XYZ file of C-alpha atoms in Angstrom:
504
model
C -12.001 -148.848 -102.755
C -8.350 -149.477 -103.240
C -6.478 -151.985 -101.872
C -3.834 -150.582 -99.944
C -1.944 -151.705 -97.036
C -2.081 -149.422 -93.309
C 1.749 -150.435 -92.807
C 4.197 -149.666 -95.450
C 7.502 -152.089 -94.810
C 10.356 -149.714 -95.455
C 12.324 -152.447 -97.134
C 12.912 -151.521 -100.724
C 14.764 -154.850 -101.634
C 12.928 -157.110 -103.248
C 10.720 -154.111 -105.308
C 11.270 -154.226 -109.070
C 14.411 -151.516 -109.872
C 12.988 -148.529 -111.620
C 16.577 -147.266 -112.963
C 15.981 -143.934 -111.428
C 19.025 -142.541 -108.464
C 16.869 -142.067 -105.051
C 16.270 -138.792 -103.964
C 17.645 -137.728 -100.583
C 15.059 -136.287 -98.103
C 15.042 -132.576 -98.563
C 14.763 -133.391 -102.271
C 12.056 -135.790 -101.625
C 10.494 -132.543 -98.595
C 10.502 -130.373 -101.507
C 8.066 -131.770 -103.231
C 4.930 -131.517 -102.170
C 1.857 -133.442 -103.209
C -2.007 -132.905 -103.133
C -4.091 -135.816 -102.801
C -7.803 -135.658 -103.368
C -11.095 -138.401 -102.981
C -13.977 -137.598 -101.622
C -13.389 -141.771 -100.141
C -11.405 -141.331 -96.877
C -9.930 -143.910 -96.191
C -8.312 -144.043 -99.697
C -7.158 -140.108 -99.192
C -5.686 -141.009 -96.073
C -4.011 -143.860 -96.829
C -2.124 -142.043 -99.819
C -1.439 -139.088 -98.034
C 0.046 -141.694 -94.648
C 1.931 -144.170 -97.372
C 3.107 -140.828 -99.728
C 4.421 -138.940 -95.982
C 6.563 -142.134 -95.240
C 8.554 -141.755 -98.040
C 9.636 -137.968 -97.340
C 7.217 -135.930 -99.945
C 5.021 -133.229 -98.654
C 1.221 -133.713 -98.383
C -1.405 -132.393 -98.517
C -4.795 -133.959 -98.311
C -9.024 -132.912 -99.111
C -11.882 -134.435 -99.897
C -13.762 -132.758 -101.820
C -12.731 -131.354 -105.324
C -14.829 -127.790 -104.953
C -11.901 -127.298 -101.498
C -8.726 -128.842 -103.902
C -9.760 -125.763 -106.784
C -9.450 -123.303 -104.302
C -6.211 -124.561 -102.807
C -4.774 -125.305 -106.396
C -5.417 -121.494 -107.263
C -3.546 -119.781 -104.227
C -0.266 -122.491 -104.155
C 1.415 -124.280 -105.946
C 1.502 -127.730 -106.068
C 4.500 -129.952 -107.893
C 2.260 -133.603 -108.069
C -1.401 -133.616 -107.555
C -3.254 -137.364 -106.926
C -6.873 -136.926 -108.176
C -9.902 -139.163 -108.292
C -11.308 -138.815 -111.847
C -14.458 -138.787 -110.540
C -16.107 -137.383 -107.391
C -19.257 -134.930 -106.687
C -19.777 -131.421 -107.340
C -16.051 -131.004 -108.632
C -15.641 -133.292 -111.219
C -11.629 -134.022 -111.336
C -11.147 -133.682 -115.252
C -12.697 -129.788 -114.368
C -10.005 -130.190 -111.766
C -6.847 -131.044 -113.626
C -8.153 -128.291 -116.855
C -7.172 -125.532 -113.740
C -4.394 -127.405 -112.534
C -3.194 -126.768 -116.440
C -4.340 -123.452 -116.719
C -2.641 -122.074 -114.066
C 0.552 -124.199 -113.237
C 0.881 -126.647 -116.929
C 4.043 -127.966 -115.235
C 2.569 -129.660 -112.844
C 2.313 -133.382 -112.843
C -1.157 -134.601 -112.490
C -2.007 -137.875 -111.641
C -5.884 -139.100 -112.231
C -6.806 -142.601 -110.239
C -10.062 -143.839 -111.311
C -12.408 -146.670 -109.782
C -14.427 -146.760 -113.388
C -11.759 -147.194 -116.023
C -12.899 -147.007 -119.593
C -10.131 -146.548 -122.911
C -11.967 -143.397 -123.452
C -12.061 -141.615 -120.063
C -8.162 -141.881 -119.751
C -6.942 -140.593 -122.853
C -9.711 -137.698 -122.456
C -7.694 -137.073 -119.117
C -4.107 -137.398 -120.775
C -5.331 -135.146 -123.670
C -6.255 -132.546 -121.001
C -2.646 -132.922 -119.577
C -2.845 -136.086 -117.251
C 0.454 -137.692 -116.712
C -0.472 -141.074 -115.918
C -3.686 -142.091 -114.494
C -4.158 -145.048 -111.386
C -6.723 -147.918 -111.702
C -8.511 -148.837 -108.692
C -7.986 -151.060 -106.699
C -3.900 -150.448 -106.235
C -0.890 -151.364 -103.903
C 0.680 -149.501 -102.015
C 3.834 -150.776 -104.073
C 2.260 -149.518 -107.066
C 1.744 -145.825 -105.991
C 4.994 -145.483 -104.571
C 6.219 -146.005 -108.093
C 4.338 -144.082 -109.677
C 4.690 -141.091 -107.378
C 8.491 -142.324 -107.271
C 8.151 -141.765 -111.477
C 6.366 -138.587 -110.908
C 8.878 -136.872 -108.294
C 11.824 -137.705 -110.667
C 10.708 -136.242 -114.032
C 9.785 -132.886 -112.017
C 13.531 -133.040 -109.735
C 15.039 -133.844 -113.463
C 12.956 -130.663 -114.814
C 14.221 -128.834 -111.817
C 18.399 -129.640 -112.690
C 17.199 -128.743 -116.191
C 15.879 -126.122 -115.740
C 18.773 -124.747 -113.050
C 21.201 -125.373 -116.342
C 19.758 -123.402 -118.356
C 19.265 -120.530 -116.124
C 23.013 -120.978 -114.954
C 23.517 -121.131 -119.032
C 21.318 -117.950 -119.334
C 23.318 -116.084 -116.640
C 26.501 -116.946 -117.699
C 25.838 -115.904 -121.397
C 24.498 -112.610 -119.661
C 26.810 -111.186 -117.633
C 29.689 -112.604 -119.249
C 31.580 -113.767 -116.478
C 32.442 -117.094 -117.832
C 31.197 -119.342 -114.551
C 31.965 -122.763 -115.083
C 30.166 -125.634 -114.138
C 31.532 -129.092 -113.624
C 28.273 -131.476 -113.987
C 27.629 -135.134 -111.684
C 26.669 -135.577 -108.151
C 28.346 -138.913 -108.102
C 31.165 -139.143 -104.486
C 33.978 -139.178 -106.715
C 33.611 -136.295 -108.884
C 31.948 -134.671 -105.146
C 35.594 -134.781 -103.986
C 37.904 -133.892 -106.868
C 35.398 -130.112 -107.219
C 35.647 -130.320 -102.857
C 39.665 -130.350 -103.699
C 39.526 -127.861 -106.783
C 37.497 -125.859 -104.557
C 39.856 -125.884 -102.042
C 43.048 -125.161 -103.711
C 41.843 -122.386 -106.013
C 42.702 -119.831 -104.013
C 45.750 -120.432 -102.944
C 48.453 -119.830 -106.245
C 49.549 -124.016 -105.663
C 50.618 -125.697 -109.106
C 47.391 -128.770 -109.813
C 48.361 -131.454 -111.386
C 45.248 -132.910 -113.044
C 45.306 -136.248 -114.860
C 42.719 -139.250 -115.743
C 41.520 -140.554 -118.964
C 39.967 -138.664 -122.032
C 37.531 -137.419 -122.122
C 36.789 -137.249 -117.555
C 36.620 -133.169 -118.053
C 40.408 -132.306 -117.408
C 40.325 -128.819 -118.473
C 36.921 -128.354 -117.635
C 38.154 -129.234 -114.077
C 41.270 -126.523 -114.628
C 38.835 -123.796 -115.842
C 36.958 -124.783 -112.605
C 39.938 -124.196 -110.739
C 40.993 -120.606 -112.179
C 37.246 -119.051 -112.137
C 37.156 -119.792 -108.546
C 40.892 -118.665 -107.580
C 41.793 -114.717 -107.274
C 42.804 -114.606 -110.996
C 39.374 -115.087 -111.995
C 39.525 -111.885 -113.710
C 42.905 -112.103 -116.273
C 42.567 -115.196 -118.135
C 43.556 -118.894 -118.909
C 45.551 -119.866 -121.118
C 45.558 -123.881 -122.970
C 48.469 -125.664 -125.038
C 48.163 -128.959 -126.111
C 51.798 -129.872 -125.706
C 51.113 -132.957 -127.858
C 49.734 -131.083 -131.124
C 52.847 -129.510 -131.663
C 55.941 -130.163 -133.346
C 59.009 -128.851 -130.543
C 60.236 -125.892 -132.951
C 56.385 -124.498 -132.531
C 55.631 -125.185 -129.122
C 59.095 -123.341 -127.467
C 57.483 -120.308 -130.006
C 54.094 -120.594 -128.832
C 54.982 -120.904 -125.129
C 57.837 -118.540 -125.195
C 57.619 -116.571 -128.018
C 60.230 -114.967 -130.698
C 61.766 -112.173 -132.031
C 61.977 -111.351 -135.596
C 64.667 -113.711 -137.620
C 65.028 -115.878 -134.661
C 64.074 -118.707 -137.476
C 62.570 -118.811 -140.763
C 59.210 -117.173 -141.213
C 59.955 -114.774 -138.238
C 58.701 -111.719 -139.645
C 57.759 -109.849 -137.093
C 58.239 -110.308 -132.597
C 55.711 -112.636 -131.043
C 54.570 -112.599 -127.703
C 54.517 -116.258 -126.482
C 51.444 -117.563 -123.781
C 53.397 -116.907 -120.864
C 53.787 -113.041 -120.664
C 50.156 -113.182 -122.461
C 48.936 -114.986 -119.473
C 51.182 -113.181 -116.610
C 48.781 -112.660 -113.489
C 46.267 -115.615 -114.961
C 46.604 -118.969 -115.917
C 48.301 -121.205 -117.936
C 47.375 -125.197 -118.474
C 49.434 -127.091 -119.355
C 47.433 -130.016 -121.537
C 49.219 -133.425 -122.128
C 52.758 -132.313 -120.481
C 54.356 -135.623 -120.287
C 54.338 -135.343 -123.818
C 56.741 -131.818 -123.708
C 59.570 -132.211 -125.441
C 62.332 -132.664 -123.193
C 64.546 -129.219 -123.707
C 61.310 -127.221 -123.720
C 60.638 -129.330 -120.521
C 63.546 -127.195 -119.112
C 62.990 -124.083 -119.925
C 59.583 -124.517 -118.377
C 61.591 -124.931 -115.236
C 63.343 -121.917 -115.234
C 60.014 -120.092 -115.505
C 57.696 -121.885 -113.457
C 60.902 -121.024 -110.351
C 61.799 -118.235 -111.250
C 59.162 -116.035 -113.772
C 61.886 -115.218 -115.991
C 60.864 -115.684 -120.217
C 62.843 -115.331 -122.771
C 61.853 -115.356 -126.198
C 63.005 -117.653 -129.272
C 65.846 -115.696 -130.731
C 67.172 -113.737 -127.764
C 69.778 -114.574 -124.481
C 67.920 -111.495 -122.879
C 65.482 -111.802 -120.237
C 61.956 -110.347 -121.452
C 59.960 -110.579 -119.281
C 59.470 -111.580 -115.388
C 55.849 -113.391 -114.969
C 53.394 -114.309 -112.711
C 51.787 -116.730 -113.444
C 49.960 -120.457 -111.965
C 50.116 -123.491 -114.049
C 47.635 -126.106 -113.945
C 48.977 -129.151 -116.345
C 47.151 -132.453 -117.024
C 48.160 -135.280 -118.714
C 45.981 -139.203 -120.172
C 49.051 -141.193 -118.869
C 50.409 -142.465 -115.277
C 52.357 -139.183 -114.148
C 54.378 -141.328 -112.213
C 55.004 -143.787 -114.761
C 55.649 -140.738 -117.230
C 59.028 -139.816 -114.453
C 59.994 -143.549 -113.901
C 60.027 -143.615 -117.959
C 61.998 -140.499 -118.158
C 59.540 -139.051 -120.510
C 59.071 -136.283 -117.233
C 61.496 -134.699 -116.010
C 60.814 -135.360 -112.027
C 61.656 -131.959 -110.860
C 59.416 -130.680 -113.679
C 57.116 -132.885 -112.665
C 57.489 -132.300 -108.566
C 56.752 -128.634 -109.276
C 53.756 -129.026 -110.992
C 52.311 -131.527 -109.050
C 51.782 -129.398 -105.792
C 48.483 -130.860 -105.336
C 46.889 -133.647 -107.594
C 43.977 -133.567 -108.244
C 42.244 -137.509 -110.265
C 38.995 -136.763 -112.084
C 37.307 -140.343 -112.365
C 36.331 -142.060 -115.868
C 32.432 -141.833 -116.629
C 32.746 -145.798 -115.558
C 33.247 -145.436 -112.158
C 30.122 -141.978 -112.252
C 27.419 -143.885 -113.058
C 24.952 -141.647 -110.854
C 26.334 -138.832 -112.903
C 24.923 -139.792 -116.479
C 21.831 -139.169 -116.537
C 22.522 -135.543 -115.267
C 25.077 -135.247 -117.973
C 22.802 -137.360 -120.624
C 19.606 -134.624 -119.889
C 21.749 -131.953 -120.141
C 23.564 -132.794 -123.636
C 19.787 -133.042 -124.472
C 17.960 -130.236 -123.901
C 21.329 -128.291 -125.494
C 21.697 -129.887 -127.842
C 17.989 -130.174 -129.054
C 17.702 -126.416 -127.485
C 20.217 -125.593 -130.231
C 18.587 -127.041 -133.655
C 15.547 -126.711 -132.798
C 12.806 -123.610 -132.481
C 9.356 -124.188 -129.751
C 9.552 -127.841 -130.772
C 8.730 -130.061 -127.764
C 11.661 -131.810 -126.307
C 12.148 -135.640 -126.318
C 12.989 -137.859 -122.926
C 15.062 -140.460 -122.383
C 13.103 -143.112 -120.792
C 14.256 -145.742 -118.105
C 15.020 -148.315 -120.985
C 17.618 -145.334 -122.021
C 19.351 -145.010 -118.975
C 19.761 -148.004 -118.109
C 21.578 -148.373 -121.923
C 23.545 -145.264 -120.829
C 24.400 -147.140 -117.552
C 25.665 -150.005 -119.039
C 27.862 -148.756 -121.335
C 31.708 -148.661 -120.449
C 32.268 -145.012 -121.924
C 35.740 -145.673 -123.480
C 35.358 -142.459 -123.953
C 34.173 -140.478 -121.212
C 32.059 -137.558 -121.022
C 33.803 -136.726 -124.843
C 32.089 -139.675 -126.145
C 28.969 -139.511 -124.124
C 28.227 -136.188 -125.493
C 28.969 -137.866 -129.308
C 25.967 -140.290 -128.939
C 23.496 -138.007 -126.602
C 23.791 -135.279 -130.497
C 23.744 -138.206 -132.764
C 20.269 -138.964 -130.979
C 18.851 -135.903 -130.582
C 19.518 -134.914 -134.156
C 17.833 -138.507 -135.223
C 15.061 -137.977 -132.086
C 11.674 -136.540 -134.110
C 9.482 -133.718 -131.186
C 8.092 -134.784 -127.856
C 8.959 -138.347 -128.397
C 10.298 -140.836 -125.933
C 14.280 -142.296 -126.412
C 14.561 -146.017 -126.004
C 17.374 -148.325 -125.242
C 17.420 -149.170 -128.676
C 17.170 -145.725 -129.816
C 20.843 -145.231 -128.312
C 23.585 -145.038 -131.402
C 26.242 -147.469 -129.344
C 29.588 -147.559 -131.478
C 29.386 -151.006 -132.887
C 26.669 -151.634 -130.355
C 29.338 -152.723 -127.920
C 27.444 -152.062 -124.941
C 28.458 -153.002 -121.465
C 32.420 -154.554 -122.515
C 35.317 -152.848 -120.445
C 37.597 -150.415 -121.440
C 40.644 -152.320 -120.906
C 40.904 -156.436 -119.118
C 41.626 -156.087 -116.007
C 45.109 -155.713 -114.782
C 46.202 -154.574 -117.990
C 47.714 -151.155 -117.199
C 51.414 -151.277 -118.009
C 51.954 -149.386 -114.729
C 50.373 -151.747 -112.477
C 53.675 -154.293 -113.277
C 56.084 -151.818 -112.285
C 54.935 -150.629 -108.589
C 56.067 -153.003 -105.359
C 54.199 -155.702 -104.516
C 51.701 -155.087 -102.248
C 50.753 -151.830 -103.880
C 50.368 -153.600 -107.369
C 47.874 -156.233 -105.868
C 46.020 -154.145 -103.769
C 44.981 -151.786 -106.999
C 44.538 -154.603 -109.114
C 41.741 -156.400 -106.490
C 40.502 -153.085 -105.551
C 39.249 -152.599 -109.252
C 38.463 -156.567 -109.630
C 36.215 -155.624 -106.727
C 34.305 -153.075 -107.891
C 33.241 -154.174 -111.415
C 32.190 -157.020 -109.712
C 30.458 -155.523 -107.619
C 28.295 -153.089 -110.458
C 28.449 -155.942 -112.828
C 26.324 -157.993 -110.160
C 24.064 -155.808 -109.008
C 23.344 -154.621 -113.144
C 22.472 -158.856 -113.833
C 20.482 -158.865 -110.477
C 18.240 -155.539 -111.773
C 19.252 -153.927 -108.826
C 17.329 -157.077 -106.492
C 20.343 -156.680 -103.825
C 18.899 -160.364 -101.923
C 18.946 -161.976 -105.856
C 22.714 -160.350 -106.099
C 23.795 -161.548 -102.724
C 21.900 -164.903 -103.481
C 24.414 -165.004 -107.118
C 27.730 -164.260 -105.202
C 27.197 -166.264 -102.594
C 28.009 -163.946 -99.179
C 25.643 -162.129 -97.391
C 23.611 -158.153 -98.129
C 26.419 -156.996 -95.743
C 28.934 -157.524 -97.537
C 27.384 -156.368 -100.488
C 27.015 -153.076 -99.085
C 30.313 -152.480 -97.572
C 32.561 -153.425 -100.591
C 29.875 -150.501 -102.549
C 30.669 -148.071 -99.320
C 34.392 -149.470 -99.993
C 34.779 -148.463 -103.567
C 32.805 -145.290 -103.211
C 29.639 -146.266 -105.313
C 27.256 -144.483 -104.427
C 24.135 -146.864 -103.262
C 20.952 -145.839 -104.597
C 22.965 -145.485 -108.441
C 23.938 -148.877 -108.488
C 20.524 -149.867 -106.750
C 18.798 -148.485 -109.527
C 16.083 -149.739 -106.573
C 14.845 -146.446 -105.537
């Protein structure tokens, strides 16, 4: 008989880390588990352990009863004894695979053998659980299965979303992630979207500033009109001015005909000004007039060509306040554009978003390059490696690394941590030394001190818990503080407990 204790403690602080985000209560409740074993004590205890974890559990004692049940009801996970009277576990496994091939089946056996285990796996079993086993072993294995179910759901939802958007042509924008800091940015973006207020988006390169701009536009009343973008750092001043304002024939050498600029083309829509702090000062002055009264004069003409109604979204990877102090960005233009500021956090502050993004990119690039081949999967070790890297290039770099990985991976294989092609193998290094931001030393003393302390605490806690493999008791001992202090710091800096602890 399996040695599962009759009572199970909820204190998980000293249990081994699995590398997974903890599923929330609703996610667990949505996962239906069937436990099948002709030994009453075992099945009832397994059911109790899994119900305590929050899952929707059904237990049955006979193979025939289970067979009838799976033919009329869908379960996401089935925990089944391999050797049962009347209907053997292998028959139940085959029936489940024929009816619901994506159901995860875990076989239990008190007579483990290489032949029987291989046979079960060949028939589609996800894993097997040799008896006797402990409650912790059961929780970890079913926890892994539950995360596999949830990941499959998220991947399916993303595919359906992409297919629906392509079929309808509505161009809906999906911003992927579940971190607290990203959700705050998205909530603010959705609130401001319904207004005509200008939004100033800041954040490092590759954090998704243009994606947020598209998200705002597609949730606005202007969604049926275009959103146009211009990179203010990519063009020299004459070309940038012509691109934005348009020009008349003969305005300059090569102007062989009239050209409509972005302001006129974006009428009743949205114009996204990327890297606006790099815009030349003369164009900033002309842009300010367009924002104030909508009047557009094409290059080479002294009279107003058009009056436009355009919503402005601006972005920069610099500190905009520092750009104003340095004189590269006009203060009056800055405050016109910065009616509502939104900051996009770097990926290193969004650890819980990495699995979602990585799985999405892997599915995307695998589907792009393969037709019908079994997709690879990212192992626990691969996820730990992805989360330990500092991602100086943010989401854009993660996308590049996953594409590289997908190209080199064979169908149906599991990707390990050593298979991830990190640039120069600089895993775990910080992007910049603490306190190296020049703008820090231009702020008031108390503001600069608090910002530096916040950055130190966030980095320290993240590194500390990583070194302790997600074990909070060990982390507290290493730091010389109690666990309450660590939890307070995690909550203070908006870090998801489950993501940073990695001990679900």
